[in-house]
Amino acid sequence: MIGKVAQRREERIATIVATAWGLAHEHGIGAISLHALAREVGMRQPSLYSYFDSKHALYDAMFADGNRRLLEHLDALELPEDPRAALKGFFHEFVEFALGDPECSNLLFARVIPGFEPSTDSYAYAEEVLNSAITLMHHAGLDDPGDVDCLVAIVGGVMDAQLSNDPRGDRWIRHLDRLVDLYVDDALRRSTER
């Protein structure tokens, strides 16, 4: 059981992270200032270091938080029984999550913070998201690790093109089902030729 002091600390950390996301949405993920963050949460900047010893530690907490939210969103999906339809549904929701929060997407998928590498603990959430996708790929008949890499690259490319060129539209994401079908059909054809 968590003690009251530890619980208050966790609540304070959650408030700081939520406030940091607010600043990211206002100014951009790379423009978060620890001074502005401390002011927003009602503390002096040196006090903030008792929660996060560096800006990268804050980004690490945000990376974990963003991936936790993505994982919760994807886990709540009611996917169709058909394996390929389930895979497409999963990827659509993944992309919609990213498009709905470009600053979170920048931190989670674009690595826009120089020198930032997520910790093993934070990265574990990202691995859970990927493992969910891999499970769906396997159900759709894709078992080659190269197929995983290719589909991740396809989905990431569609997502990046959409975010970069038409963030409020659907110019690229409207092709996601077709691209998944093209790739899955090709992968299944190649697997029967082995």
Short mmCIF file of C-alpha atoms in Angstrom, two decimals:
data_model
loop_
_atom_site.label_atom_id
_atom_site.label_comp_id
_atom_site.label_asym_id
_atom_site.label_seq_id
_atom_site.Cartn_x
_atom_site.Cartn_y
_atom_site.Cartn_z
CA MET A 1 0.00 0.00 0.00
CA ILE A 2 1.29 3.41 -0.92
CA GLY A 3 1.80 5.88 1.91
CA LYS A 4 0.17 9.31 2.00
CA VAL A 5 3.45 11.14 1.40
CA ALA A 6 4.28 8.95 -1.60
CA GLN A 7 0.74 9.35 -2.91
CA ARG A 8 0.94 13.15 -2.64
CA ARG A 9 4.28 13.06 -4.45
CA GLU A 10 2.81 10.97 -7.28
CA GLU A 11 -0.13 13.34 -7.53
CA ARG A 12 2.23 16.32 -7.67
CA ILE A 13 4.30 14.64 -10.39
CA ALA A 14 1.13 13.95 -12.38
CA THR A 15 0.15 17.62 -12.05
CA ILE A 16 3.59 18.76 -13.20
CA VAL A 17 3.51 16.41 -16.20
CA ALA A 18 -0.01 17.53 -17.15
CA THR A 19 1.09 21.16 -16.89
CA ALA A 20 4.15 20.41 -19.02
CA TRP A 21 1.86 18.96 -21.70
CA GLY A 22 -0.16 22.18 -21.55
CA LEU A 23 3.01 24.20 -22.14
CA ALA A 24 3.99 21.86 -24.98
CA HIS A 25 0.64 22.40 -26.66
CA GLU A 26 1.02 26.14 -26.30
CA HIS A 27 4.70 26.57 -27.23
CA GLY A 28 5.89 23.26 -28.74
CA ILE A 29 7.46 20.22 -27.12
CA GLY A 30 11.00 21.53 -27.52
CA ALA A 31 10.19 24.92 -26.03
CA ILE A 32 9.18 23.78 -22.55
CA SER A 33 10.95 25.94 -20.01
CA LEU A 34 11.53 24.60 -16.49
CA HIS A 35 11.23 28.16 -15.21
CA ALA A 36 7.81 28.61 -16.86
CA LEU A 37 6.74 25.15 -15.72
CA ALA A 38 7.68 25.87 -12.10
CA ARG A 39 5.76 29.14 -12.25
CA GLU A 40 2.69 27.39 -13.73
CA VAL A 41 2.60 24.80 -10.94
CA GLY A 42 3.20 27.38 -8.23
CA MET A 43 6.73 26.57 -7.15
CA ARG A 44 10.22 27.92 -7.56
CA GLN A 45 12.40 26.31 -10.20
CA PRO A 46 14.85 24.78 -7.65
CA SER A 47 11.87 23.03 -6.01
CA LEU A 48 11.01 21.46 -9.36
CA TYR A 49 14.37 19.65 -9.25
CA SER A 50 13.14 17.63 -6.27
CA TYR A 51 10.70 16.00 -8.73
CA PHE A 52 12.77 16.02 -11.92
CA ASP A 53 16.54 16.37 -11.73
CA SER A 54 16.80 17.53 -15.36
CA LYS A 55 14.72 18.56 -18.33
CA HIS A 56 15.35 15.14 -19.84
CA ALA A 57 13.89 13.53 -16.71
CA LEU A 58 10.74 15.59 -17.28
CA TYR A 59 10.66 14.51 -20.93
CA ASP A 60 11.08 10.92 -19.79
CA ALA A 61 8.03 11.23 -17.53
CA MET A 62 6.10 12.81 -20.40
CA PHE A 63 7.23 10.02 -22.76
CA ALA A 64 5.93 7.41 -20.31
CA ASP A 65 2.70 9.35 -19.79
CA GLY A 66 2.07 9.73 -23.53
CA ASN A 67 2.67 6.05 -24.20
CA ARG A 68 0.51 5.05 -21.23
CA ARG A 69 -2.33 7.16 -22.64
CA LEU A 70 -1.82 5.64 -26.10
CA LEU A 71 -1.80 2.15 -24.64
CA GLU A 72 -4.99 2.81 -22.65
CA HIS A 73 -6.64 4.20 -25.79
CA LEU A 74 -5.67 1.17 -27.86
CA ASP A 75 -6.54 -1.34 -25.11
CA ALA A 76 -10.06 0.12 -24.92
CA LEU A 77 -10.73 -0.61 -28.61
CA GLU A 78 -13.37 -3.10 -29.62
CA LEU A 79 -11.71 -4.53 -32.68
CA PRO A 80 -13.53 -6.67 -35.24
CA GLU A 81 -13.04 -10.44 -35.30
CA ASP A 82 -11.55 -10.42 -38.79
CA PRO A 83 -7.74 -10.26 -38.29
CA ARG A 84 -7.05 -7.88 -41.16
CA ALA A 85 -9.91 -5.56 -40.20
CA ALA A 86 -8.65 -5.60 -36.61
CA LEU A 87 -5.15 -4.67 -37.78
CA LYS A 88 -6.51 -1.78 -39.86
CA GLY A 89 -8.68 -0.59 -36.98
CA PHE A 90 -5.73 -0.65 -34.63
CA PHE A 91 -3.54 1.35 -37.02
CA HIS A 92 -6.30 3.88 -37.68
CA GLU A 93 -6.71 4.51 -33.95
CA PHE A 94 -2.94 4.73 -33.51
CA VAL A 95 -2.70 7.37 -36.23
CA GLU A 96 -5.77 9.25 -34.95
CA PHE A 97 -4.20 9.41 -31.49
CA ALA A 98 -1.03 10.88 -32.98
CA LEU A 99 -2.92 13.37 -35.13
CA GLY A 100 -5.02 14.42 -32.15
CA ASP A 101 -1.93 15.47 -30.19
CA PRO A 102 0.94 16.48 -32.48
CA GLU A 103 3.21 17.54 -29.60
CA CYS A 104 2.80 14.16 -27.93
CA SER A 105 3.44 12.54 -31.31
CA ASN A 106 6.63 14.58 -31.71
CA LEU A 107 7.96 13.33 -28.39
CA LEU A 108 6.87 9.71 -28.83
CA PHE A 109 7.67 9.14 -32.50
CA ALA A 110 9.87 11.89 -33.92
CA ARG A 111 12.66 12.23 -31.37
CA VAL A 112 12.76 16.02 -31.70
CA ILE A 113 14.54 16.64 -28.38
CA PRO A 114 18.33 16.62 -28.93
CA GLY A 115 20.06 14.06 -26.73
CA PHE A 116 16.85 12.67 -25.23
CA GLU A 117 16.61 8.91 -24.93
CA PRO A 118 13.72 7.43 -22.95
CA SER A 119 14.62 5.32 -19.95
CA THR A 120 14.09 1.57 -20.01
CA ASP A 121 11.05 1.93 -17.77
CA SER A 122 9.44 4.59 -19.95
CA TYR A 123 10.28 2.77 -23.16
CA ALA A 124 8.55 -0.35 -21.84
CA TYR A 125 5.18 1.34 -22.52
CA ALA A 126 6.18 1.95 -26.15
CA GLU A 127 7.18 -1.70 -26.42
CA GLU A 128 3.73 -2.72 -25.14
CA VAL A 129 2.12 -0.67 -27.89
CA LEU A 130 4.37 -2.29 -30.49
CA ASN A 131 3.73 -5.77 -29.07
CA SER A 132 -0.03 -5.19 -29.41
CA ALA A 133 0.49 -4.34 -33.08
CA ILE A 134 2.75 -7.36 -33.58
CA THR A 135 0.12 -9.66 -32.08
CA LEU A 136 -2.47 -8.32 -34.54
CA MET A 137 0.00 -8.68 -37.41
CA HIS A 138 0.57 -12.31 -36.45
CA HIS A 139 -3.18 -12.92 -36.38
CA ALA A 140 -3.34 -11.47 -39.91
CA GLY A 141 -0.72 -14.00 -41.04
CA LEU A 142 2.43 -11.87 -40.85
CA ASP A 143 5.16 -13.64 -38.91
CA ASP A 144 8.35 -12.37 -40.51
CA PRO A 145 10.09 -9.67 -38.40
CA GLY A 146 10.74 -7.78 -41.64
CA ASP A 147 6.99 -7.54 -42.17
CA VAL A 148 6.66 -5.86 -38.80
CA ASP A 149 9.35 -3.36 -39.71
CA CYS A 150 7.76 -2.62 -43.08
CA LEU A 151 4.25 -2.12 -41.72
CA VAL A 152 5.53 0.08 -38.90
CA ALA A 153 7.41 2.15 -41.51
CA ILE A 154 4.31 2.40 -43.71
CA VAL A 155 2.07 3.51 -40.85
CA GLY A 156 4.73 5.89 -39.54
CA GLY A 157 5.21 7.36 -43.01
CA VAL A 158 1.48 7.95 -43.49
CA MET A 159 1.28 9.51 -40.03
CA ASP A 160 4.29 11.78 -40.66
CA ALA A 161 3.00 12.87 -44.07
CA GLN A 162 -0.39 13.69 -42.57
CA LEU A 163 1.05 15.61 -39.61
CA SER A 164 3.52 17.52 -41.76
CA ASN A 165 1.36 18.40 -44.74
CA ASP A 166 -2.33 18.20 -43.86
CA PRO A 167 -2.72 17.96 -40.07
CA ARG A 168 -6.44 18.70 -40.06
CA GLY A 169 -7.31 16.77 -43.19
CA ASP A 170 -7.15 13.18 -44.40
CA ARG A 171 -5.05 13.36 -47.55
CA TRP A 172 -2.71 10.54 -46.46
CA ILE A 173 -4.59 8.66 -43.76
CA ARG A 174 -7.45 7.95 -46.16
CA HIS A 175 -5.03 5.59 -47.94
CA LEU A 176 -4.06 3.66 -44.81
CA ASP A 177 -6.42 0.70 -45.40
CA ARG A 178 -5.26 0.37 -49.01
CA LEU A 179 -1.60 0.44 -47.98
CA VAL A 180 -2.16 -2.18 -45.27
CA ASP A 181 -4.02 -4.38 -47.78
CA LEU A 182 -1.29 -3.97 -50.38
CA TYR A 183 1.40 -4.91 -47.89
CA VAL A 184 -0.46 -7.82 -46.26
CA ASP A 185 -1.42 -9.26 -49.66
CA ASP A 186 2.19 -9.05 -50.81
CA ALA A 187 3.55 -10.54 -47.56
CA LEU A 188 1.10 -13.45 -47.66
CA ARG A 189 1.92 -14.09 -51.33
CA ARG A 190 5.65 -14.13 -50.54
CA SER A 191 5.14 -16.49 -47.60
CA THR A 192 3.42 -19.07 -49.85
CA GLU A 193 6.31 -18.86 -52.32
CA ARG A 194 8.94 -19.79 -49.74
#
